[in-house]
């Protein structure tokens, strides 16, 4: 068989593979698509030529011929948080199954930065986007603003627009964890929450409050600290709460960074304080503290968001499909002695 190359140093093309295997370019294409119409002999010759020449399909060119970029965008708010890393892995899993690449961007919870990143991804003609929105206004994410590009929101629902979204049972998880602290005998439960403007912060606070009301306990606003953003602010807020007269005997935290801040404060004070929090985290099971953790599958959020986006990208319906919403369930894990 002839050994044909397109030029010195140039990457081999499909025509090069066809010439080397002694078949047509169409046959090469069919082999690479696992088309059953190709004979086993021709298949073996093509695959041997592919191996010898080191041929790789040009997925970008292929995608452009099919009318897309072969890429989807994923915009998250804080890559330092393991939750978003797991979410990204879930998205990538689904994207890879469909031959798509993922462009990942981080907004650091800044709406202006999010707007710029979304516009940049749209200009690159990605096939669609998954966004964890940073603010409460989502008009720049509306289909009209993105020229009809498919979009799915993750972790936070759309505001002022219709869009598919994947959420966590924020309210139910917070209510269950706080209820567990109450069942353990705690009546003075402090609250360490992320900014109330965030959907997750508002829903988890609502769950904390509802658990008290269900138990016939009047929640005390003086034990509530909201607007916390990281380990340091949570530690300071916990120290403030635990230094007060009639201090809480337990703390509920709305995400893993705030939980870690609370743990640091409790360790510093050397006082037995129970802690409950949203989001599992590494080493939570070996700290020796009584921890009640609201856990869920962050990868599954990414997988569901990815599949929703693929459905929109591949959609052929003549009528608009109503926006869909799916909720990933939570469950409570108990660590340490209670």
Coordinates of C-alpha atoms in Angstrom, one line a residue:
X1 CA 0.0 0.0 0.0
X2 CA 1.2 3.5 -0.8
X3 CA 2.5 5.6 2.0
X4 CA 1.1 9.1 1.2
X5 CA 1.5 12.2 3.3
X6 CA -0.1 15.6 2.6
X7 CA 3.2 17.5 3.0
X8 CA 6.4 17.7 5.0
X9 CA 5.5 18.0 8.7
X10 CA 1.8 18.4 7.9
X11 CA -0.7 16.4 9.9
X12 CA -2.1 13.5 8.0
X13 CA -5.6 14.0 6.5
X14 CA -8.4 11.6 5.8
X15 CA -7.3 11.4 2.2
X16 CA -3.9 10.3 3.3
X17 CA -5.4 7.5 5.3
X18 CA -7.6 6.5 2.3
X19 CA -4.6 6.4 0.0
X20 CA -2.5 4.4 2.5
X21 CA -5.4 1.9 3.0
X22 CA -6.3 1.7 -0.6
X23 CA -9.9 2.8 0.0
X24 CA -12.1 5.8 -0.6
X25 CA -12.2 8.8 1.9
X26 CA -15.9 7.9 2.4
X27 CA -14.9 4.4 3.6
X28 CA -12.4 6.0 6.0
X29 CA -15.2 8.2 7.3
X30 CA -17.5 5.2 7.8
X31 CA -14.9 3.2 9.7
X32 CA -14.2 6.1 12.1
X33 CA -18.0 6.3 12.7
X34 CA -18.2 2.6 13.3
X35 CA -20.5 2.2 10.3
X36 CA -21.6 -1.5 10.0
X37 CA -21.6 -1.3 6.2
X38 CA -17.8 -1.5 6.0
X39 CA -16.3 -4.9 5.5
X40 CA -14.0 -6.3 8.2
X41 CA -11.1 -6.4 5.8
X42 CA -11.5 -2.7 4.8
X43 CA -11.9 -1.8 8.4
X44 CA -8.7 -3.4 9.5
X45 CA -6.8 -1.7 6.6
X46 CA -8.1 1.7 7.6
X47 CA -7.4 1.3 11.3
X48 CA -3.9 0.1 10.5
X49 CA -3.3 3.1 8.3
X50 CA -4.7 5.4 11.0
X51 CA -2.2 3.9 13.5
X52 CA 0.7 4.1 11.1
X53 CA 0.1 7.7 10.0
X54 CA -1.0 8.9 13.5
X55 CA -4.2 10.4 12.0
X56 CA -6.6 12.3 14.2
X57 CA -9.9 13.7 13.2
X58 CA -10.2 17.4 13.1
X59 CA -13.1 17.8 15.4
X60 CA -13.3 21.5 15.0
X61 CA -13.6 21.3 11.3
X62 CA -16.1 18.4 11.6
X63 CA -18.2 20.4 14.1
X64 CA -18.2 23.5 11.8
X65 CA -19.5 21.3 8.9
X66 CA -22.3 20.1 11.2
X67 CA -23.2 23.7 12.1
X68 CA -21.7 23.9 15.6
X69 CA -18.4 24.6 17.4
X70 CA -18.3 21.3 19.2
X71 CA -17.9 23.2 22.5
X72 CA -20.1 24.1 25.4
X73 CA -19.4 26.8 28.0
X74 CA -19.6 26.2 31.8
X75 CA -19.5 29.3 34.0
X76 CA -19.3 28.9 37.8
X77 CA -18.9 31.2 40.7
X78 CA -16.0 29.8 42.7
X79 CA -13.6 27.1 41.4
X80 CA -11.9 27.0 44.8
X81 CA -15.0 25.4 46.2
X82 CA -14.9 21.6 45.6
X83 CA -18.6 21.7 44.9
X84 CA -18.0 23.4 41.5
X85 CA -15.1 21.1 40.6
X86 CA -17.5 18.1 41.1
X87 CA -20.2 19.8 39.1
X88 CA -17.7 20.5 36.3
X89 CA -16.7 16.8 36.3
X90 CA -20.4 15.8 35.9
X91 CA -20.8 18.2 33.0
X92 CA -17.7 17.0 31.3
X93 CA -18.8 13.4 31.6
X94 CA -21.9 14.0 29.6
X95 CA -20.2 16.3 27.2
X96 CA -17.6 13.7 26.4
X97 CA -20.2 11.1 25.7
X98 CA -21.5 13.4 23.0
X99 CA -18.1 14.4 21.5
X100 CA -18.2 18.0 23.0
X101 CA -15.5 19.9 24.7
X102 CA -16.1 22.1 27.8
X103 CA -14.8 25.7 28.2
X104 CA -14.7 26.4 31.9
X105 CA -14.8 30.0 33.4
X106 CA -14.9 31.4 36.9
X107 CA -16.8 34.6 37.9
X108 CA -15.7 34.9 41.5
X109 CA -19.4 35.8 42.2
X110 CA -19.0 39.0 40.2
X111 CA -22.0 39.8 37.9
X112 CA -20.0 42.1 35.6
X113 CA -17.4 39.4 35.2
X114 CA -20.1 36.9 34.5
X115 CA -21.6 39.1 31.8
X116 CA -18.3 39.5 30.1
X117 CA -17.5 35.8 30.2
X118 CA -21.0 34.9 28.8
X119 CA -20.6 37.4 26.0
X120 CA -17.1 36.0 25.2
X121 CA -18.4 32.4 25.1
X122 CA -21.3 33.5 22.8
X123 CA -18.8 35.2 20.5
X124 CA -16.9 32.0 20.2
X125 CA -20.2 30.4 19.0
X126 CA -20.3 27.6 21.6
X127 CA -23.2 25.3 21.1
X128 CA -24.7 26.1 24.5
X129 CA -23.9 27.2 28.1
X130 CA -24.4 26.0 31.6
X131 CA -24.2 28.9 34.1
X132 CA -24.2 29.1 37.9
X133 CA -25.5 32.7 38.1
X134 CA -23.7 35.1 40.4
X135 CA -26.5 37.7 40.8
X136 CA -30.2 38.1 41.1
X137 CA -30.7 39.6 37.6
X138 CA -30.4 37.2 34.8
X139 CA -31.5 39.3 31.8
X140 CA -28.1 38.9 30.1
X141 CA -28.7 35.2 30.2
X142 CA -32.0 35.3 28.4
X143 CA -32.3 33.6 25.0
X144 CA -32.9 37.0 23.3
X145 CA -29.6 38.3 24.7
X146 CA -27.8 35.2 23.5
X147 CA -29.4 35.1 20.1
X148 CA -31.3 31.9 20.9
X149 CA -28.3 30.0 22.2
X150 CA -29.4 27.1 24.5
X151 CA -28.7 27.7 28.2
X152 CA -29.1 25.8 31.5
X153 CA -28.8 27.3 34.9
X154 CA -27.3 25.2 37.8
X155 CA -27.6 25.5 41.5
X156 CA -29.7 28.7 41.2
X157 CA -33.0 29.2 39.4
X158 CA -33.7 31.7 36.6
X159 CA -35.0 35.2 37.6
X160 CA -36.9 37.3 35.1
X161 CA -36.5 34.7 32.4
X162 CA -37.4 31.1 31.5
X163 CA -34.6 28.6 31.3
X164 CA -33.9 25.0 32.2
X165 CA -32.4 24.6 35.7
X166 CA -31.0 22.0 38.0
X167 CA -31.3 22.7 41.7
X168 CA -30.4 21.1 45.1
X169 CA -33.1 20.6 47.7
X170 CA -31.7 23.6 49.6
X171 CA -34.8 24.1 51.8
X172 CA -35.4 20.5 52.6
X173 CA -31.8 19.8 53.4
X174 CA -31.5 22.8 55.8
X175 CA -34.8 21.9 57.5
X176 CA -33.7 18.3 58.0
X177 CA -30.3 19.2 59.4
X178 CA -31.6 21.9 61.7
X179 CA -34.4 19.6 62.8
X180 CA -31.8 17.0 63.7
X181 CA -30.0 19.5 66.0
X182 CA -33.3 20.2 67.6
X183 CA -34.0 16.5 68.0
X184 CA -30.6 16.2 69.7
X185 CA -31.8 18.6 72.4
X186 CA -30.4 21.9 71.1
X187 CA -32.6 25.0 71.5
X188 CA -30.1 27.8 70.9
X189 CA -28.9 27.2 67.4
X190 CA -26.8 29.9 65.6
X191 CA -27.0 30.5 61.9
X192 CA -24.0 31.2 59.7
X193 CA -25.3 32.0 56.2
X194 CA -24.0 33.2 52.8
X195 CA -25.5 36.4 51.3
X196 CA -29.3 36.4 51.5
X197 CA -29.5 37.7 47.9
X198 CA -28.3 34.3 46.7
X199 CA -31.0 31.7 46.2
X200 CA -29.1 29.1 48.1
X201 CA -28.6 31.4 51.1
X202 CA -32.3 32.4 51.2
X203 CA -33.6 28.8 50.8
X204 CA -31.3 27.4 53.4
X205 CA -32.2 30.2 55.9
X206 CA -35.9 29.4 55.2
X207 CA -35.2 25.7 56.0
X208 CA -33.4 26.6 59.2
X209 CA -36.3 28.9 60.3
X210 CA -39.0 26.3 59.3
X211 CA -37.4 23.6 61.4
X212 CA -37.7 25.9 64.5
X213 CA -41.3 26.7 63.7
X214 CA -42.2 23.0 63.2
X215 CA -40.7 22.3 66.6
X216 CA -42.6 25.1 68.3
X217 CA -39.4 27.1 68.9
X218 CA -39.2 30.8 68.4
X219 CA -36.0 31.5 66.4
X220 CA -33.8 34.2 67.8
X221 CA -32.6 36.8 65.2
X222 CA -29.7 37.7 67.5
X223 CA -28.2 34.3 66.7
X224 CA -28.3 34.8 62.9
X225 CA -25.3 36.0 60.9
X226 CA -25.8 36.3 57.1
X227 CA -23.7 37.7 54.2
X228 CA -20.7 35.5 55.1
X229 CA -18.5 34.6 52.1
X230 CA -15.5 32.4 53.2
X231 CA -13.8 30.6 56.1
X232 CA -12.4 33.8 57.7
X233 CA -15.8 35.6 57.9
X234 CA -17.5 32.5 59.2
X235 CA -14.9 32.0 61.9
X236 CA -15.2 35.6 63.0
X237 CA -19.0 35.4 63.1
X238 CA -18.9 32.1 65.0
X239 CA -16.5 33.5 67.6
X240 CA -18.8 36.5 68.0
X241 CA -21.9 34.3 68.5
X242 CA -20.2 31.9 70.9
X243 CA -18.7 34.8 73.0
X244 CA -22.2 36.2 73.7
X245 CA -24.2 35.6 76.8
X246 CA -26.5 32.7 76.4
X247 CA -24.4 31.5 73.5
X248 CA -25.6 28.9 71.0
X249 CA -25.0 25.3 71.8
X250 CA -25.1 24.4 68.1
X251 CA -24.4 26.2 64.7
X252 CA -26.0 25.6 61.3
X253 CA -23.8 26.7 58.3
X254 CA -25.0 27.1 54.8
X255 CA -22.0 25.8 52.9
X256 CA -18.8 23.9 53.4
X257 CA -16.5 27.0 53.7
X258 CA -18.7 28.4 56.4
X259 CA -18.8 25.1 58.2
X260 CA -15.0 25.0 58.2
X261 CA -14.9 28.5 59.6
X262 CA -17.2 27.4 62.4
X263 CA -15.0 24.4 63.1
X264 CA -12.0 26.7 63.5
X265 CA -13.8 28.9 66.0
X266 CA -15.0 25.9 68.0
X267 CA -11.5 24.4 68.1
X268 CA -10.1 27.8 69.3
X269 CA -12.6 28.1 72.1
X270 CA -12.3 24.5 73.2
X271 CA -16.0 24.4 73.9
X272 CA -18.4 21.5 73.0
X273 CA -20.6 23.0 70.2
X274 CA -22.5 20.9 67.7
X275 CA -22.2 21.9 64.1
X276 CA -24.5 21.2 61.1
X277 CA -23.7 22.4 57.6
X278 CA -24.5 22.1 53.9
X279 CA -22.0 20.3 51.6
X280 CA -19.8 17.4 52.6
X281 CA -16.0 18.0 52.6
X282 CA -12.8 16.0 52.9
X283 CA -11.8 14.9 56.4
X284 CA -15.2 15.7 57.9
X285 CA -15.3 12.2 59.2
X286 CA -12.0 12.3 61.0
X287 CA -12.2 15.6 62.9
X288 CA -13.7 14.1 66.0
X289 CA -16.4 16.7 66.2
X290 CA -20.2 16.1 66.3
X291 CA -21.0 17.1 62.7
X292 CA -24.3 16.9 60.9
X293 CA -23.7 17.3 57.2
X294 CA -26.3 17.8 54.4
X295 CA -24.8 15.8 51.5
X296 CA -25.8 15.4 47.9
X297 CA -24.3 14.3 44.6
X298 CA -22.6 17.4 43.0
X299 CA -21.6 15.4 40.0
X300 CA -25.2 14.5 39.4
X301 CA -26.1 18.3 39.2
X302 CA -23.5 18.6 36.4
X303 CA -24.7 15.4 34.7
X304 CA -28.3 16.6 34.7
X305 CA -27.4 20.1 33.6
X306 CA -25.2 18.6 30.8
X307 CA -28.0 16.3 29.6
X308 CA -30.6 19.1 29.6
X309 CA -28.2 21.2 27.5
X310 CA -27.6 18.4 25.1
X311 CA -31.4 17.9 24.7
X312 CA -31.7 21.6 23.8
X313 CA -28.8 21.5 21.4
X314 CA -30.2 18.5 19.6
X315 CA -33.8 19.5 19.9
X316 CA -35.8 19.3 16.7
X317 CA -39.2 20.2 18.0
X318 CA -41.2 22.7 15.9
X319 CA -42.9 24.1 19.0
X320 CA -40.9 25.7 21.9
X321 CA -40.3 23.2 24.8
X322 CA -41.3 24.7 28.2
X323 CA -38.5 25.3 30.6
X324 CA -37.7 22.3 32.8
X325 CA -36.7 22.2 36.4
X326 CA -35.2 19.2 38.3
X327 CA -34.1 19.0 41.9
X328 CA -31.3 16.8 43.2
X329 CA -32.2 15.3 46.6
X330 CA -30.2 15.7 49.8
X331 CA -29.5 13.4 52.7
X332 CA -28.0 13.9 56.2
X333 CA -24.7 12.3 57.3
X334 CA -23.7 12.2 60.9
X335 CA -20.0 12.3 61.9
X336 CA -18.4 12.1 65.4
X337 CA -20.2 11.6 68.6
X338 CA -23.6 13.3 69.3

